[in-house]
Amino acid sequence: KAVALDSEAFESASLDVPTNAFGVVVCLKPIAAGTKTGNGGSVNGAIVCSGSGYNDGWRICVFDREGQYPVLEIGRPEGAWSLKSEAPLNFGFWNVLAATWDGSNACVYINGELTAKGTYTGNLVLPKSTLKVGYAGFGVGSLKMAVASAAFAAGPEKAGDRVGDALLKESSG
């Protein structure tokens, strides 16, 4: 059963990532720009984060309202490292959005298709705040969306397995 979110979020303890590796999968239906704006009134939207995703932890957001291209960000003291998808989310339709990072290679997938790949070999700064699905603040606005499921994993082996399992589950209905 899906839940509609806008200026609220599901919240839990931050994802414990003992190594530089994690995976996340969210089954979502983006609907429209949210009611909360980001820094300076910017129209953007948070999907999921553990920590701020800017100076610590990681996050997935959309910063381009026109195309809705998701961006994976890994927080660093000097500001986030970013990886932008080359394909947009399909607004009004269900999407399976996944991201992985194995300590070196980062990937973004939409509906099982690789849409971005990059290299980040820095350290993951442990999250200083909770895990949230939906609006989180930290300079990023909200996204009106329905969320059916979310899965998270820490560690290089678990991250890839969890993402693969979730993609298979979502695609088989």
Short mmCIF file of C-alpha atoms in Angstrom, two decimals:
data_model
loop_
_atom_site.label_atom_id
_atom_site.label_comp_id
_atom_site.label_asym_id
_atom_site.label_seq_id
_atom_site.Cartn_x
_atom_site.Cartn_y
_atom_site.Cartn_z
CA LYS A 1 0.00 0.00 0.00
CA ALA A 2 1.39 3.39 -1.00
CA VAL A 3 1.53 6.51 1.14
CA ALA A 4 1.35 10.05 -0.24
CA LEU A 5 4.04 12.46 1.01
CA ASP A 6 4.72 16.14 0.53
CA SER A 7 6.00 18.19 3.46
CA GLU A 8 6.35 15.15 5.71
CA ALA A 9 8.58 12.09 5.85
CA PHE A 10 8.97 8.63 7.24
CA GLU A 11 11.82 8.79 9.73
CA SER A 12 14.10 6.24 11.35
CA ALA A 13 17.56 6.03 12.88
CA SER A 14 20.29 6.84 10.37
CA LEU A 15 21.53 3.98 8.23
CA ASP A 16 24.57 2.46 9.93
CA VAL A 17 27.24 2.26 7.23
CA PRO A 18 30.35 0.70 8.80
CA THR A 19 32.14 0.67 5.42
CA ASN A 20 32.14 2.99 2.43
CA ALA A 21 29.28 1.20 0.69
CA PHE A 22 25.49 1.34 0.63
CA GLY A 23 22.47 0.71 -1.56
CA VAL A 24 18.98 2.18 -1.59
CA VAL A 25 15.84 1.37 -3.58
CA VAL A 26 12.62 3.40 -3.50
CA CYS A 27 9.44 2.56 -5.38
CA LEU A 28 7.78 5.94 -5.91
CA LYS A 29 5.28 7.79 -8.05
CA PRO A 30 6.37 11.44 -8.38
CA ILE A 31 3.31 13.68 -8.67
CA ALA A 32 4.34 17.36 -8.63
CA ALA A 33 6.54 19.96 -7.00
CA GLY A 34 6.06 19.98 -3.25
CA THR A 35 4.82 22.78 -1.02
CA LYS A 36 8.21 23.28 0.65
CA THR A 37 10.95 25.09 -1.25
CA GLY A 38 14.69 24.78 -0.85
CA ASN A 39 17.34 27.40 -0.13
CA GLY A 40 16.54 30.77 -1.67
CA GLY A 41 13.05 29.59 -2.68
CA SER A 42 14.45 27.04 -5.13
CA VAL A 43 11.99 24.44 -6.43
CA ASN A 44 13.57 21.05 -5.78
CA GLY A 45 12.60 17.96 -3.82
CA ALA A 46 14.02 15.39 -1.45
CA ILE A 47 13.28 11.73 -2.05
CA VAL A 48 15.41 9.97 0.59
CA CYS A 49 18.39 10.81 2.80
CA SER A 50 20.48 9.56 5.68
CA GLY A 51 22.03 12.63 7.23
CA SER A 52 22.04 15.91 5.32
CA GLY A 53 23.62 14.47 2.19
CA TYR A 54 25.55 17.70 1.84
CA ASN A 55 28.16 17.71 4.63
CA ASP A 56 27.46 14.21 5.93
CA GLY A 57 25.62 11.03 4.96
CA TRP A 58 23.93 10.81 1.55
CA ARG A 59 20.72 11.80 -0.21
CA ILE A 60 18.74 11.43 -3.41
CA CYS A 61 16.92 14.54 -4.60
CA VAL A 62 15.56 16.13 -7.75
CA PHE A 63 16.93 19.58 -8.49
CA ASP A 64 15.48 20.06 -11.99
CA ARG A 65 11.70 20.48 -11.87
CA GLU A 66 11.45 20.44 -15.65
CA GLY A 67 12.98 17.02 -16.21
CA GLN A 68 13.01 15.49 -12.74
CA TYR A 69 16.45 14.01 -13.01
CA PRO A 70 17.37 12.36 -9.68
CA VAL A 71 20.74 13.18 -8.16
CA LEU A 72 22.68 10.98 -5.71
CA GLU A 73 24.76 13.10 -3.34
CA ILE A 74 27.36 11.91 -0.85
CA GLY A 75 28.09 14.44 1.87
CA ARG A 76 31.59 15.80 2.42
CA PRO A 77 32.85 18.55 4.75
CA GLU A 78 33.49 20.80 1.72
CA GLY A 79 30.04 20.06 0.20
CA ALA A 80 28.41 17.15 -1.58
CA TRP A 81 29.81 14.99 -4.35
CA SER A 82 26.97 14.61 -6.90
CA LEU A 83 25.94 12.13 -9.58
CA LYS A 84 22.99 13.18 -11.79
CA SER A 85 20.87 10.67 -13.67
CA GLU A 86 20.86 11.04 -17.44
CA ALA A 87 17.18 10.01 -17.52
CA PRO A 88 14.20 11.59 -15.75
CA LEU A 89 11.72 10.00 -13.41
CA ASN A 90 8.35 9.34 -15.05
CA PHE A 91 5.90 11.69 -13.36
CA GLY A 92 2.48 10.23 -12.65
CA PHE A 93 3.81 6.69 -13.03
CA TRP A 94 5.51 4.22 -10.70
CA ASN A 95 9.31 4.25 -10.81
CA VAL A 96 11.83 2.00 -9.13
CA LEU A 97 14.71 4.31 -8.24
CA ALA A 98 17.92 2.73 -7.00
CA ALA A 99 21.40 3.95 -6.11
CA THR A 100 24.52 2.08 -5.06
CA TRP A 101 28.01 3.05 -4.00
CA ASP A 102 30.70 0.43 -3.33
CA GLY A 103 33.30 2.85 -1.95
CA SER A 104 34.48 3.72 -5.43
CA ASN A 105 31.77 3.29 -8.06
CA ALA A 106 28.40 5.00 -7.71
CA CYS A 107 25.39 4.14 -9.87
CA VAL A 108 21.84 5.38 -10.30
CA TYR A 109 19.13 3.19 -11.84
CA ILE A 110 15.58 3.96 -12.91
CA ASN A 111 13.32 0.97 -13.56
CA GLY A 112 16.32 -1.32 -13.80
CA GLU A 113 18.19 0.81 -16.35
CA LEU A 114 21.58 2.28 -15.45
CA THR A 115 21.11 6.05 -15.84
CA ALA A 116 24.32 7.34 -14.25
CA LYS A 117 27.72 6.02 -13.21
CA GLY A 118 30.55 7.89 -11.53
CA THR A 119 33.57 7.45 -9.31
CA TYR A 120 33.87 8.77 -5.77
CA THR A 121 36.72 7.36 -3.68
CA GLY A 122 36.44 9.62 -0.65
CA ASN A 123 35.14 8.55 2.73
CA LEU A 124 31.51 8.50 3.74
CA VAL A 125 31.02 11.03 6.54
CA LEU A 126 28.72 9.31 9.04
CA PRO A 127 25.21 10.77 9.05
CA LYS A 128 24.56 13.34 11.78
CA SER A 129 20.79 13.06 11.52
CA THR A 130 18.08 10.49 10.84
CA LEU A 131 17.12 8.46 7.79
CA LYS A 132 14.13 10.04 6.03
CA VAL A 133 11.98 9.10 3.08
CA GLY A 134 10.37 12.35 1.92
CA TYR A 135 10.97 15.93 3.01
CA ALA A 136 14.05 16.39 5.17
CA GLY A 137 15.06 20.06 4.97
CA PHE A 138 18.82 20.68 4.69
CA GLY A 139 18.26 23.27 1.95
CA VAL A 140 16.14 20.98 -0.24
CA GLY A 141 12.38 21.36 -0.69
CA SER A 142 9.68 18.71 -0.86
CA LEU A 143 8.34 16.53 -3.64
CA LYS A 144 4.71 15.43 -3.83
CA MET A 145 5.01 11.70 -4.31
CA ALA A 146 3.50 8.36 -3.42
CA VAL A 147 5.90 5.82 -1.92
CA ALA A 148 5.12 2.09 -1.98
CA SER A 149 8.39 0.75 -0.56
CA ALA A 150 11.96 1.57 0.37
CA ALA A 151 14.90 -0.75 1.09
CA PHE A 152 18.37 0.07 2.38
CA ALA A 153 21.59 -1.89 2.83
CA ALA A 154 25.10 -1.19 4.09
CA GLY A 155 28.27 -2.96 2.93
CA PRO A 156 29.42 -3.71 -0.63
CA GLU A 157 27.93 -7.20 -0.91
CA LYS A 158 24.62 -6.39 0.79
CA ALA A 159 24.09 -3.19 -1.18
CA GLY A 160 24.22 -4.86 -4.59
CA ASP A 161 22.19 -7.87 -3.43
CA ARG A 162 19.50 -5.69 -1.83
CA VAL A 163 19.14 -3.49 -4.91
CA GLY A 164 19.03 -6.51 -7.23
CA ASP A 165 16.43 -8.27 -5.07
CA ALA A 166 14.27 -5.13 -4.86
CA LEU A 167 14.42 -4.53 -8.61
CA LEU A 168 13.37 -8.14 -9.29
CA LYS A 169 10.55 -7.92 -6.73
CA GLU A 170 9.17 -4.63 -8.09
CA SER A 171 9.38 -5.75 -11.72
CA SER A 172 7.53 -9.00 -11.00
CA GLY A 173 4.69 -7.13 -9.33
#
